[in-house]
Coordinates of C-alpha atoms and ligand atoms in Angstrom, one line a residue:
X134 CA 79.5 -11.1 239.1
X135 CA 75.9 -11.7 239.3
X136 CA 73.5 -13.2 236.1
X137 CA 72.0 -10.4 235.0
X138 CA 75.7 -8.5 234.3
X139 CA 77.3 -11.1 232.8
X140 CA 74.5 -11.2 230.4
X141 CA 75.0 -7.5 229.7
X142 CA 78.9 -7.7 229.6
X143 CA 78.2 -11.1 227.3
X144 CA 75.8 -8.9 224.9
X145 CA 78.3 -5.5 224.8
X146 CA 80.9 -7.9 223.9
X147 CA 79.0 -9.5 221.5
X148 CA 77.7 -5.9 219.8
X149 CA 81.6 -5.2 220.2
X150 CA 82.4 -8.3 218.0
X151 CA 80.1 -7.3 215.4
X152 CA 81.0 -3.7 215.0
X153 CA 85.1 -4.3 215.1
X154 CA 86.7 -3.7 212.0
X155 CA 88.3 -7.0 210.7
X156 CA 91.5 -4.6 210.5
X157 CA 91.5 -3.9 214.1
X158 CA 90.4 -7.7 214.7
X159 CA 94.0 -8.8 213.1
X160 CA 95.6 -6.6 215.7
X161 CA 96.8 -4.2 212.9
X162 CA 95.6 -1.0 215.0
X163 CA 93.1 1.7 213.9
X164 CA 95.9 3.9 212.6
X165 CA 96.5 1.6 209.9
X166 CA 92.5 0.7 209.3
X167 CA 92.2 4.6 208.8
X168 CA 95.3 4.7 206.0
X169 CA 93.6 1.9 204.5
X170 CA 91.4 2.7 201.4
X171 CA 87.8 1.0 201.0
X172 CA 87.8 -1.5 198.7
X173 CA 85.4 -0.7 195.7
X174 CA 85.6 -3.8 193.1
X175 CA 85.5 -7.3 194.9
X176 CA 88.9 -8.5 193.3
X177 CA 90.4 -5.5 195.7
X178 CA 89.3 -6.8 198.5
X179 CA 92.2 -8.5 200.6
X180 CA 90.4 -11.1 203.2
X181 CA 87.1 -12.8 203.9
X182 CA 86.5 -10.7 206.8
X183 CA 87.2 -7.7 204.9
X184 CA 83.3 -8.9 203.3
X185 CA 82.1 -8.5 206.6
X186 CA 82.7 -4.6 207.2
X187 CA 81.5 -4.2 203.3
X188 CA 78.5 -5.8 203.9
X189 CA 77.3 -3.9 206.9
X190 CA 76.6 -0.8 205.4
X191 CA 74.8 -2.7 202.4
X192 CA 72.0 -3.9 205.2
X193 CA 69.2 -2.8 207.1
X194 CA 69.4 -3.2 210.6
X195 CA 67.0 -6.2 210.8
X196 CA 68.4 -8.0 208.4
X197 CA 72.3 -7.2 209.2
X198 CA 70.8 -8.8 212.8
X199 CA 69.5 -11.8 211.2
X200 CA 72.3 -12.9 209.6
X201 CA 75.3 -11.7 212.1
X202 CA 73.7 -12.9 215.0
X203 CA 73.6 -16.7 217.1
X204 CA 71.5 -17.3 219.9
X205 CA 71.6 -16.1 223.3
X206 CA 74.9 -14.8 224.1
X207 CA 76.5 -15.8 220.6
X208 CA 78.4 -17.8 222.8
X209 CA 78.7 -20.9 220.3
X210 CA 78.5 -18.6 217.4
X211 CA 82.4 -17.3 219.0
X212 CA 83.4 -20.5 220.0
X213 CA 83.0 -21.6 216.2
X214 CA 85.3 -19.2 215.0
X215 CA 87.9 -19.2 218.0
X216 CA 88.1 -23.2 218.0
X217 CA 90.3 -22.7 214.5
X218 CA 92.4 -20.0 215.8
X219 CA 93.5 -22.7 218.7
X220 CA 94.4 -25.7 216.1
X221 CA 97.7 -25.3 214.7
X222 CA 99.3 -26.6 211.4
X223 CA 102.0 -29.2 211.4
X224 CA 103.5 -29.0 208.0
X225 CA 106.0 -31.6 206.6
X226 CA 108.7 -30.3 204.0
X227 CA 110.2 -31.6 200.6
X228 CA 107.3 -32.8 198.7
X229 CA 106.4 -32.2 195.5
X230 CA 103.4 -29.3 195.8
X231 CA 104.1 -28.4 192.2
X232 CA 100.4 -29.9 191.7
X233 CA 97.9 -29.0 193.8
X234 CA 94.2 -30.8 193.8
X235 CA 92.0 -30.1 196.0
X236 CA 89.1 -31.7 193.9
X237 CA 86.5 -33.3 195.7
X238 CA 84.3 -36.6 195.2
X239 CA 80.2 -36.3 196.5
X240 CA 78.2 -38.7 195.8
X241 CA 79.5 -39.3 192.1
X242 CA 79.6 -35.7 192.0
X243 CA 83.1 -34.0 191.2
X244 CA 83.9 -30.1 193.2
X245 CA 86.5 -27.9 192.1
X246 CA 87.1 -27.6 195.9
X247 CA 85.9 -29.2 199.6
X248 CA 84.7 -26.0 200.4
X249 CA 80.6 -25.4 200.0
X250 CA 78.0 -23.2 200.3
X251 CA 75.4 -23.9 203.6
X252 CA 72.2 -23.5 203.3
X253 CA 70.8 -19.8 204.2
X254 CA 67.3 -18.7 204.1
X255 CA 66.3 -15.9 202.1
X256 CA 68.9 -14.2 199.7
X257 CA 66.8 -11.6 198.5
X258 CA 67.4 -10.0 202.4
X259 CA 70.8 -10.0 201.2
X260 CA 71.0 -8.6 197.3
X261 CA 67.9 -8.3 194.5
X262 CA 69.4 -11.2 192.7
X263 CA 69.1 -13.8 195.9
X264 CA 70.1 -17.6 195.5
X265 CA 70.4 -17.1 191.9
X266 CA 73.4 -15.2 191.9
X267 CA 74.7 -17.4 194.3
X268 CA 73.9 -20.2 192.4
X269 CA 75.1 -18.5 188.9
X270 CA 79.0 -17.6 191.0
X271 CA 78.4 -21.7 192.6
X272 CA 78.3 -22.8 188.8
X273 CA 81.6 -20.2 188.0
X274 CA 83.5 -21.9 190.8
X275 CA 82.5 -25.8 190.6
X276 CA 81.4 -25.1 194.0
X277 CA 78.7 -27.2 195.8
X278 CA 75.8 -25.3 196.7
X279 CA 73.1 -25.9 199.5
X280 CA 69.9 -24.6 198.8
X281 CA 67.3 -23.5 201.9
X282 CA 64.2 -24.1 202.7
X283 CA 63.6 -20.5 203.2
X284 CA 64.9 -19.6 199.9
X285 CA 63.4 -16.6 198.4
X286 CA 63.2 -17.8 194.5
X287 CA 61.7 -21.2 193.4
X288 CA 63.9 -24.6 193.7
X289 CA 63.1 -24.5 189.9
X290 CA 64.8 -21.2 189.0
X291 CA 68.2 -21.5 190.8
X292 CA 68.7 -25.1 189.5
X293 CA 68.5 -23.4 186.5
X294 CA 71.1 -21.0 187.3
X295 CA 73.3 -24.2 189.1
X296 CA 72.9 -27.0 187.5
X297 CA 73.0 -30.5 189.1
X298 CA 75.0 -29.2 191.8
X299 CA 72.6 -27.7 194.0
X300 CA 71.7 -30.0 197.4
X301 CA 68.3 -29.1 198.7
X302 CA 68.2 -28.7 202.1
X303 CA 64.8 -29.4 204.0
X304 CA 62.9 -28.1 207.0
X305 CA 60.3 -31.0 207.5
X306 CA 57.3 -30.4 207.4
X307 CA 54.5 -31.6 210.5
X308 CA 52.7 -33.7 207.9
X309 CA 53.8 -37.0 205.8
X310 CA 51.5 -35.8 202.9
X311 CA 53.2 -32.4 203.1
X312 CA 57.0 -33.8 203.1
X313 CA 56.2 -35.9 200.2
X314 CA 54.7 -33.5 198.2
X315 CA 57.9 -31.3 199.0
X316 CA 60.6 -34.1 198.2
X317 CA 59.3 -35.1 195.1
X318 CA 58.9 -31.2 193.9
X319 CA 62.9 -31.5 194.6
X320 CA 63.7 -34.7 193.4
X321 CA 61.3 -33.6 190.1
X322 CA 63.6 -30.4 190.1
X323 CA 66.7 -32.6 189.6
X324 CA 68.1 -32.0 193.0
X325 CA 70.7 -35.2 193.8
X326 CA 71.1 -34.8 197.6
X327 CA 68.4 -34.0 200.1
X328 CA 69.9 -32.3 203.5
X329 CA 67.6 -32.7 206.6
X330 CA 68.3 -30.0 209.2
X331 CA 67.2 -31.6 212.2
X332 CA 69.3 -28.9 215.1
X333 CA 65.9 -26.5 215.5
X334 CA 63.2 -28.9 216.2
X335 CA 63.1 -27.8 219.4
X336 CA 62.9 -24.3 218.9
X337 CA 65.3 -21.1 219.6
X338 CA 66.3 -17.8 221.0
X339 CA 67.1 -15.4 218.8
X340 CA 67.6 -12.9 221.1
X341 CA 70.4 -10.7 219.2
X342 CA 68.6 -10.7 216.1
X343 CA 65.1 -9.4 217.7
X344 CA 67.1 -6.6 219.2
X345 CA 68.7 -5.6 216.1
X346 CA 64.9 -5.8 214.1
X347 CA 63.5 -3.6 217.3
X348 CA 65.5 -1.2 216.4
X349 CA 64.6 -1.1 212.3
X350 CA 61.7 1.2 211.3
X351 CA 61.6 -0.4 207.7
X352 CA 59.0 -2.2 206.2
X353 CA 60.7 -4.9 204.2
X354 CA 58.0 -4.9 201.5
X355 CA 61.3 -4.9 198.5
X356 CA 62.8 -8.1 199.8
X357 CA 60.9 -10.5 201.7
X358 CA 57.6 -9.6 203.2
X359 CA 54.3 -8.4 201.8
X360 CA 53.1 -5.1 202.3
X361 CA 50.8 -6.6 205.1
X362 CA 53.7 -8.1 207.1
X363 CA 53.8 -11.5 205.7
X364 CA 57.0 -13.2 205.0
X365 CA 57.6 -14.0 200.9
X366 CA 60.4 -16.7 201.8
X367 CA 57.6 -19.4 201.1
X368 CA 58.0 -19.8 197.6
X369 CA 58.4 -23.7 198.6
X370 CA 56.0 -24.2 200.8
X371 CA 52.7 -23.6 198.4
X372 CA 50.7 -25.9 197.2
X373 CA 51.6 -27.5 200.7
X374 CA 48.7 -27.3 203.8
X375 CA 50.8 -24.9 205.6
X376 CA 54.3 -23.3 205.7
X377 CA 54.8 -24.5 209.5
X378 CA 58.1 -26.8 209.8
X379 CA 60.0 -28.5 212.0
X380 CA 57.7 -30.7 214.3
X381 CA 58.8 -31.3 217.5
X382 CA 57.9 -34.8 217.3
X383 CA 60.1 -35.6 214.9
X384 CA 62.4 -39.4 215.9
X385 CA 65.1 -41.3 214.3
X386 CA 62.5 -43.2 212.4
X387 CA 61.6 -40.1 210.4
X388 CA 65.1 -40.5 208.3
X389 CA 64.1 -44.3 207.3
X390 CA 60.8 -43.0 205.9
X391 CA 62.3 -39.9 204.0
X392 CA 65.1 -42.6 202.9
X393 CA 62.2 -44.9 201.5
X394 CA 60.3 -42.0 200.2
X395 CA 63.1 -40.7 197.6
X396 CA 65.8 -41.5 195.4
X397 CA 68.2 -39.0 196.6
X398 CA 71.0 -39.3 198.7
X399 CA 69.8 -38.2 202.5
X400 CA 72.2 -36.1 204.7
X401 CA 71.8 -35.3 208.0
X402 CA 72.8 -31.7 209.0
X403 CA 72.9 -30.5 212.9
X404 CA 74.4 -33.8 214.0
X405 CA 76.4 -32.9 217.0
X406 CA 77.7 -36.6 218.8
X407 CA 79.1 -39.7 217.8
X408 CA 76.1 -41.4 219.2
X409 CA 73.3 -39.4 216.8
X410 CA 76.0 -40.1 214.3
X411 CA 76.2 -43.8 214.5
X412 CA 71.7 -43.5 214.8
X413 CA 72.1 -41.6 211.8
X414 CA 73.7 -44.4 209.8
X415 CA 71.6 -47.2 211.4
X416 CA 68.6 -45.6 209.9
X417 CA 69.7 -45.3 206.7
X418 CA 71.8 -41.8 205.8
X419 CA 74.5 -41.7 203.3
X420 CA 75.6 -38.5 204.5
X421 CA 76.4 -36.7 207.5
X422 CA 76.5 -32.3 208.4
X423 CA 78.5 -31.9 211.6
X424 CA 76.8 -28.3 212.2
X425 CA 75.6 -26.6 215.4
X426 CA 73.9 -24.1 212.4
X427 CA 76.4 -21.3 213.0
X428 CA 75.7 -21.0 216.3
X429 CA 71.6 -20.1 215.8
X430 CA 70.2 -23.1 217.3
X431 CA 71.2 -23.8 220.9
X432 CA 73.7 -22.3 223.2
X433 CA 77.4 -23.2 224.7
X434 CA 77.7 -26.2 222.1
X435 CA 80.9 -27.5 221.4
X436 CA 82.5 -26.2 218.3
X437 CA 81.9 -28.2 215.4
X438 CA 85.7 -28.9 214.4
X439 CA 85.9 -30.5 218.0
X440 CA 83.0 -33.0 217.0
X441 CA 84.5 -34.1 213.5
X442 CA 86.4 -37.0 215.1
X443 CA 84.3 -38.6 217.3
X444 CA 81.9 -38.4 214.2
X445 CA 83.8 -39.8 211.7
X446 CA 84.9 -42.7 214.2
X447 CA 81.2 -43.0 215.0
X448 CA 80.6 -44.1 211.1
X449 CA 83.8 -46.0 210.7
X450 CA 84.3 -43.7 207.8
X451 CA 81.8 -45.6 205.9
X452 CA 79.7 -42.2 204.8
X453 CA 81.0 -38.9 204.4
X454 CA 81.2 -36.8 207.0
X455 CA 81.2 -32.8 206.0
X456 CA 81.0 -29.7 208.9
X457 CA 80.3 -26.3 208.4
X458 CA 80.4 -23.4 211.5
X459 CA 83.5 -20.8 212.0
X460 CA 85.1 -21.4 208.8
X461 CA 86.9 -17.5 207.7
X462 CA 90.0 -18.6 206.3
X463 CA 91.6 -21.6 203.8
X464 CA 93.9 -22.6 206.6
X465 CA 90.4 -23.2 208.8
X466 CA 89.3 -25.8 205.9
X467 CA 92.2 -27.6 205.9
X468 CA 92.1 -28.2 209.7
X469 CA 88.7 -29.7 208.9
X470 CA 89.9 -32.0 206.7
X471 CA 92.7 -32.8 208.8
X472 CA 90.5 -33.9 211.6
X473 CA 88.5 -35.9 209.1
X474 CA 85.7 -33.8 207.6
X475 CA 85.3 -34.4 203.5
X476 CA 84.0 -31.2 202.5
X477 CA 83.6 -27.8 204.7
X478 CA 80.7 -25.7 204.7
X479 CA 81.1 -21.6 204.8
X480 CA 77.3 -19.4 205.7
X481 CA 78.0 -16.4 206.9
X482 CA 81.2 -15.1 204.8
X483 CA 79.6 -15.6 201.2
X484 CA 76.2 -13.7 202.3
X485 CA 78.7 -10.9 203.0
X486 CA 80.1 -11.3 199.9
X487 CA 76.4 -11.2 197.9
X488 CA 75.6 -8.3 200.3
X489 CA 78.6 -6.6 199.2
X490 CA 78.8 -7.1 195.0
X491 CA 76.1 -9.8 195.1
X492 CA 77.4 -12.6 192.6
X493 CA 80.9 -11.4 191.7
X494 CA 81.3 -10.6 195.7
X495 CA 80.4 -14.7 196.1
X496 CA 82.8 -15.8 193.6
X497 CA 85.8 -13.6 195.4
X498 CA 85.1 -15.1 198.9
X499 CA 85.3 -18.3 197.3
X500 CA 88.0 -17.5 195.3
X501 CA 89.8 -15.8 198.3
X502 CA 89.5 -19.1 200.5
X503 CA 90.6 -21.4 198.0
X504 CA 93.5 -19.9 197.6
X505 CA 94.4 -19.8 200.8
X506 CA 93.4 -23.3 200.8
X507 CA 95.9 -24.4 198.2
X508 CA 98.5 -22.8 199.6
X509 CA 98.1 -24.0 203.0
X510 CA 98.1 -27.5 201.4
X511 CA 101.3 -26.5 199.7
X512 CA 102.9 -25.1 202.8
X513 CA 102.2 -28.2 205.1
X514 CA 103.1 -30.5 202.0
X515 CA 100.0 -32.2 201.2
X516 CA 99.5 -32.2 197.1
X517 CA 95.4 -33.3 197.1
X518 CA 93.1 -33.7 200.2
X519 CA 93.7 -37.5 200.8
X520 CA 97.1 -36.6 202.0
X521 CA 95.9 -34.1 205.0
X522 CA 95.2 -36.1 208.2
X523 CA 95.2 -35.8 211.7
X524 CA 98.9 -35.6 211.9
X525 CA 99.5 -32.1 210.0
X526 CA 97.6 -30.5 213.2
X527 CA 97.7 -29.9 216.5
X528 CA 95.5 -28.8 219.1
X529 CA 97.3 -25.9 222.0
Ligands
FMN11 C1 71.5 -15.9 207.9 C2 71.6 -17.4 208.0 C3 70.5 -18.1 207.6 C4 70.6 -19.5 207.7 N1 69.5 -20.3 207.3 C5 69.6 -21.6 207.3 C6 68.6 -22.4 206.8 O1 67.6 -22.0 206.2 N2 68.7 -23.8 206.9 C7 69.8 -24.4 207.5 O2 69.9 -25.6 207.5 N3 70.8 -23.6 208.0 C8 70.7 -22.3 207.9 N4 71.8 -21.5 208.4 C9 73.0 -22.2 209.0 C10 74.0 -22.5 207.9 O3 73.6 -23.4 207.0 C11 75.3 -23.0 208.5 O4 75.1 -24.1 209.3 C12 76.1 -21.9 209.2 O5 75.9 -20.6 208.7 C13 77.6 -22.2 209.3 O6 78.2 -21.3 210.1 P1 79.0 -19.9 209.6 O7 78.0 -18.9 209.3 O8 79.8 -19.6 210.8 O9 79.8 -20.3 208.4 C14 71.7 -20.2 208.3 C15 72.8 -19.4 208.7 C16 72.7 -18.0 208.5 C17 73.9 -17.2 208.9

């Protein structure tokens, strides 16, 4: 098969992906996704991918695009997902699961659950009430919560809504002056934890995405652009010299300078090796985010629950380690954690959920994961997360 028609059979595939119905994606057959009613109030609806095929008709194209969409072929945006569906569970029987826990520690901070949300730009693309009903269904839960860079409301407002459980994550920007007047906006917000996303310094192809917006006639003058074509998501760049991020000249050193610069605890998000993870901690991270961001940043990665171990061994287990990409059921979390990862990260499946019902559609998908969670934790006899290691999985 030459280049060129792999690349179209990679992209009808892809296109294919995105317009099954989760129904038919469980094998279950289109007779049965015909019988099966639409689910009107969140607490009817069954599965996180069930958020998917709710969200969709909630979204322009352009934005539906932006969101569903990796780079390239999608090919490590697939590979994410399928990695979890090839791990399976080895559960031991005859303990006591009449408790469950699966509380998590953060930097002093206590979670109700190891599962989090990931930073994603612009909310307001996604529902009127953007990161603040995120971060408002994020307080419901007990639920960490990652705030972007390319938020659409003010660090200020959805700290508000969260509380002292809101991580900030950063997109650096080209000047020193700039980043420090950034980080101590954050730190003067009450922010604990400053995330540095260093996966798209040196740039990317979002190919899908640009077809899907080439195809939208809208001007997206009610969510996040001006009238003239200018993108709103900036709200955390003014006052700064520009809104330009991620410099490609950006070096290790960079981390021990925003380490000196702040109180907060530094993690690292896009780490991908052992060896950038073992850097990471030489210059002075407390944290580590194994993330290959969903599969937008470069193509035919590994998937991240592949890179937890040699991560975690890279670090001795001396700083936490969390990953994030592929993550669509409980079961998928707990395999995390089995392979070392302290907390898990979900993106794509709670924007479906605010596109869908907007905060109450956030709070199901969480709600929906941690119960399959807990009971995966039951079924492979592990009462709190401490008790879920490498032996209760296997890879095929
Ligand atoms: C629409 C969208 C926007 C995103 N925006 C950001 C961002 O602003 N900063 C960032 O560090 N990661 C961003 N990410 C990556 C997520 O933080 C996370 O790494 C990824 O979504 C996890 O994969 P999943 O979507 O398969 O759960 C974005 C992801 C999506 C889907």
């Amino acid at each position: 098969m030459s280049r060129s028609s792999q690349h179209v059979r990679y992209r009808r595939e892809f296109l294919r992906f995105l317009a099954a119905s989760p129904l038919l994606a469980h094998g279950l057959g289109e007779a049965w996704a015909q019988e099966s009613p639409a689910a009107t109030l969140p607490k009817d609806v069954l599965s996180v991918l069930d958020f998917e095929t709710l969200a969709r008709p909630k979204l322009p194209p352009a934005h539906w695009g932006y969101m569903a969409s990796g780079v390239d072929d999608n090919l490590t945006l697939q590979a994410n997902v399928a990695a979890y569906k090839n791990v399976q569970l080895r559960p031991r029987r005859l303990v006591d699961v009449s408790k469950i826990d699966a509380g998590v520690d953060l930097f002093g901070q206590r979670f109700a659950s190891p599962i989090f949300l990931c930073p994603v730009g612009g909310h307001r693309m996604f529902h009127a009430d953007g990161e603040v009903a995120t971060a408002r269904a994020a307080k419901a839960k007990n639920t960490l919560q990652m705030l972007s860079s390319q938020t659409s409301i003010r660090v200020e407002d959805v700290i508000a809504a969260r509380g002292g459980g809101l991580w900030y994550q950063l997109y650096i920007p080209p000047s020193w002056d700039d980043t420090e007047k950034l980080v101590r906006r954050v730190e003067a917000a009450g922010c604990p934890v400053l995330v540095w996303t260093i996966d798209v310094l040196g740039g990317r192809n979002l190919e899908t995405a640009t077809r899907f917006r080439q195809t939208d006639t809208r001007q997206c003058v009610t969510c996040h652009a001006t009238p003239t074509g200018g993108r709103r998501d900036t709200v955390m760049f003014s006052g700064l010299s520009s809104a330009r991020i991620n410099p490609a000249n950006a070096t290790w050193d960079w981390v021990y300078r925003l380490k000196k610069m702040t109180s907060m605890k530094i993690v690292i998000k896009g780490i991908e090796t052992g060896e950038d993870a073992r850097l990471a901690r030489e210059h002075g991270a407390d944290g580590i985010l194994v993330s290959n961001h969903g599969g937008r940043a470069a193509e035919t990665l590994r998937p991240t629950v592949e890179t937890v171990p040699e991560v975690v061994d890279a670090v001795n287990n001396q700083i936490p380690v969390l990953v994030d990409g592929g993550v669509r059921r409980g079961s998928d979390a707990f395999k995390a954690i089995a392979y070392g990862a302290r907390a898990v990260g979900i993106g794509r499946p709670y924007t479906w959920g605010l596109a869908a019902f907007g905060q109450d559609g956030v709070e199901r998908v969480l709600d929906i994961l941690n119960a399959e969670l807990t009971l995966t934790m039951r079924q492979c006899g592990t009462p709190t997360l401490a008790q879920i290691t490498n032996t209760h999985v296997r890879r095929v």
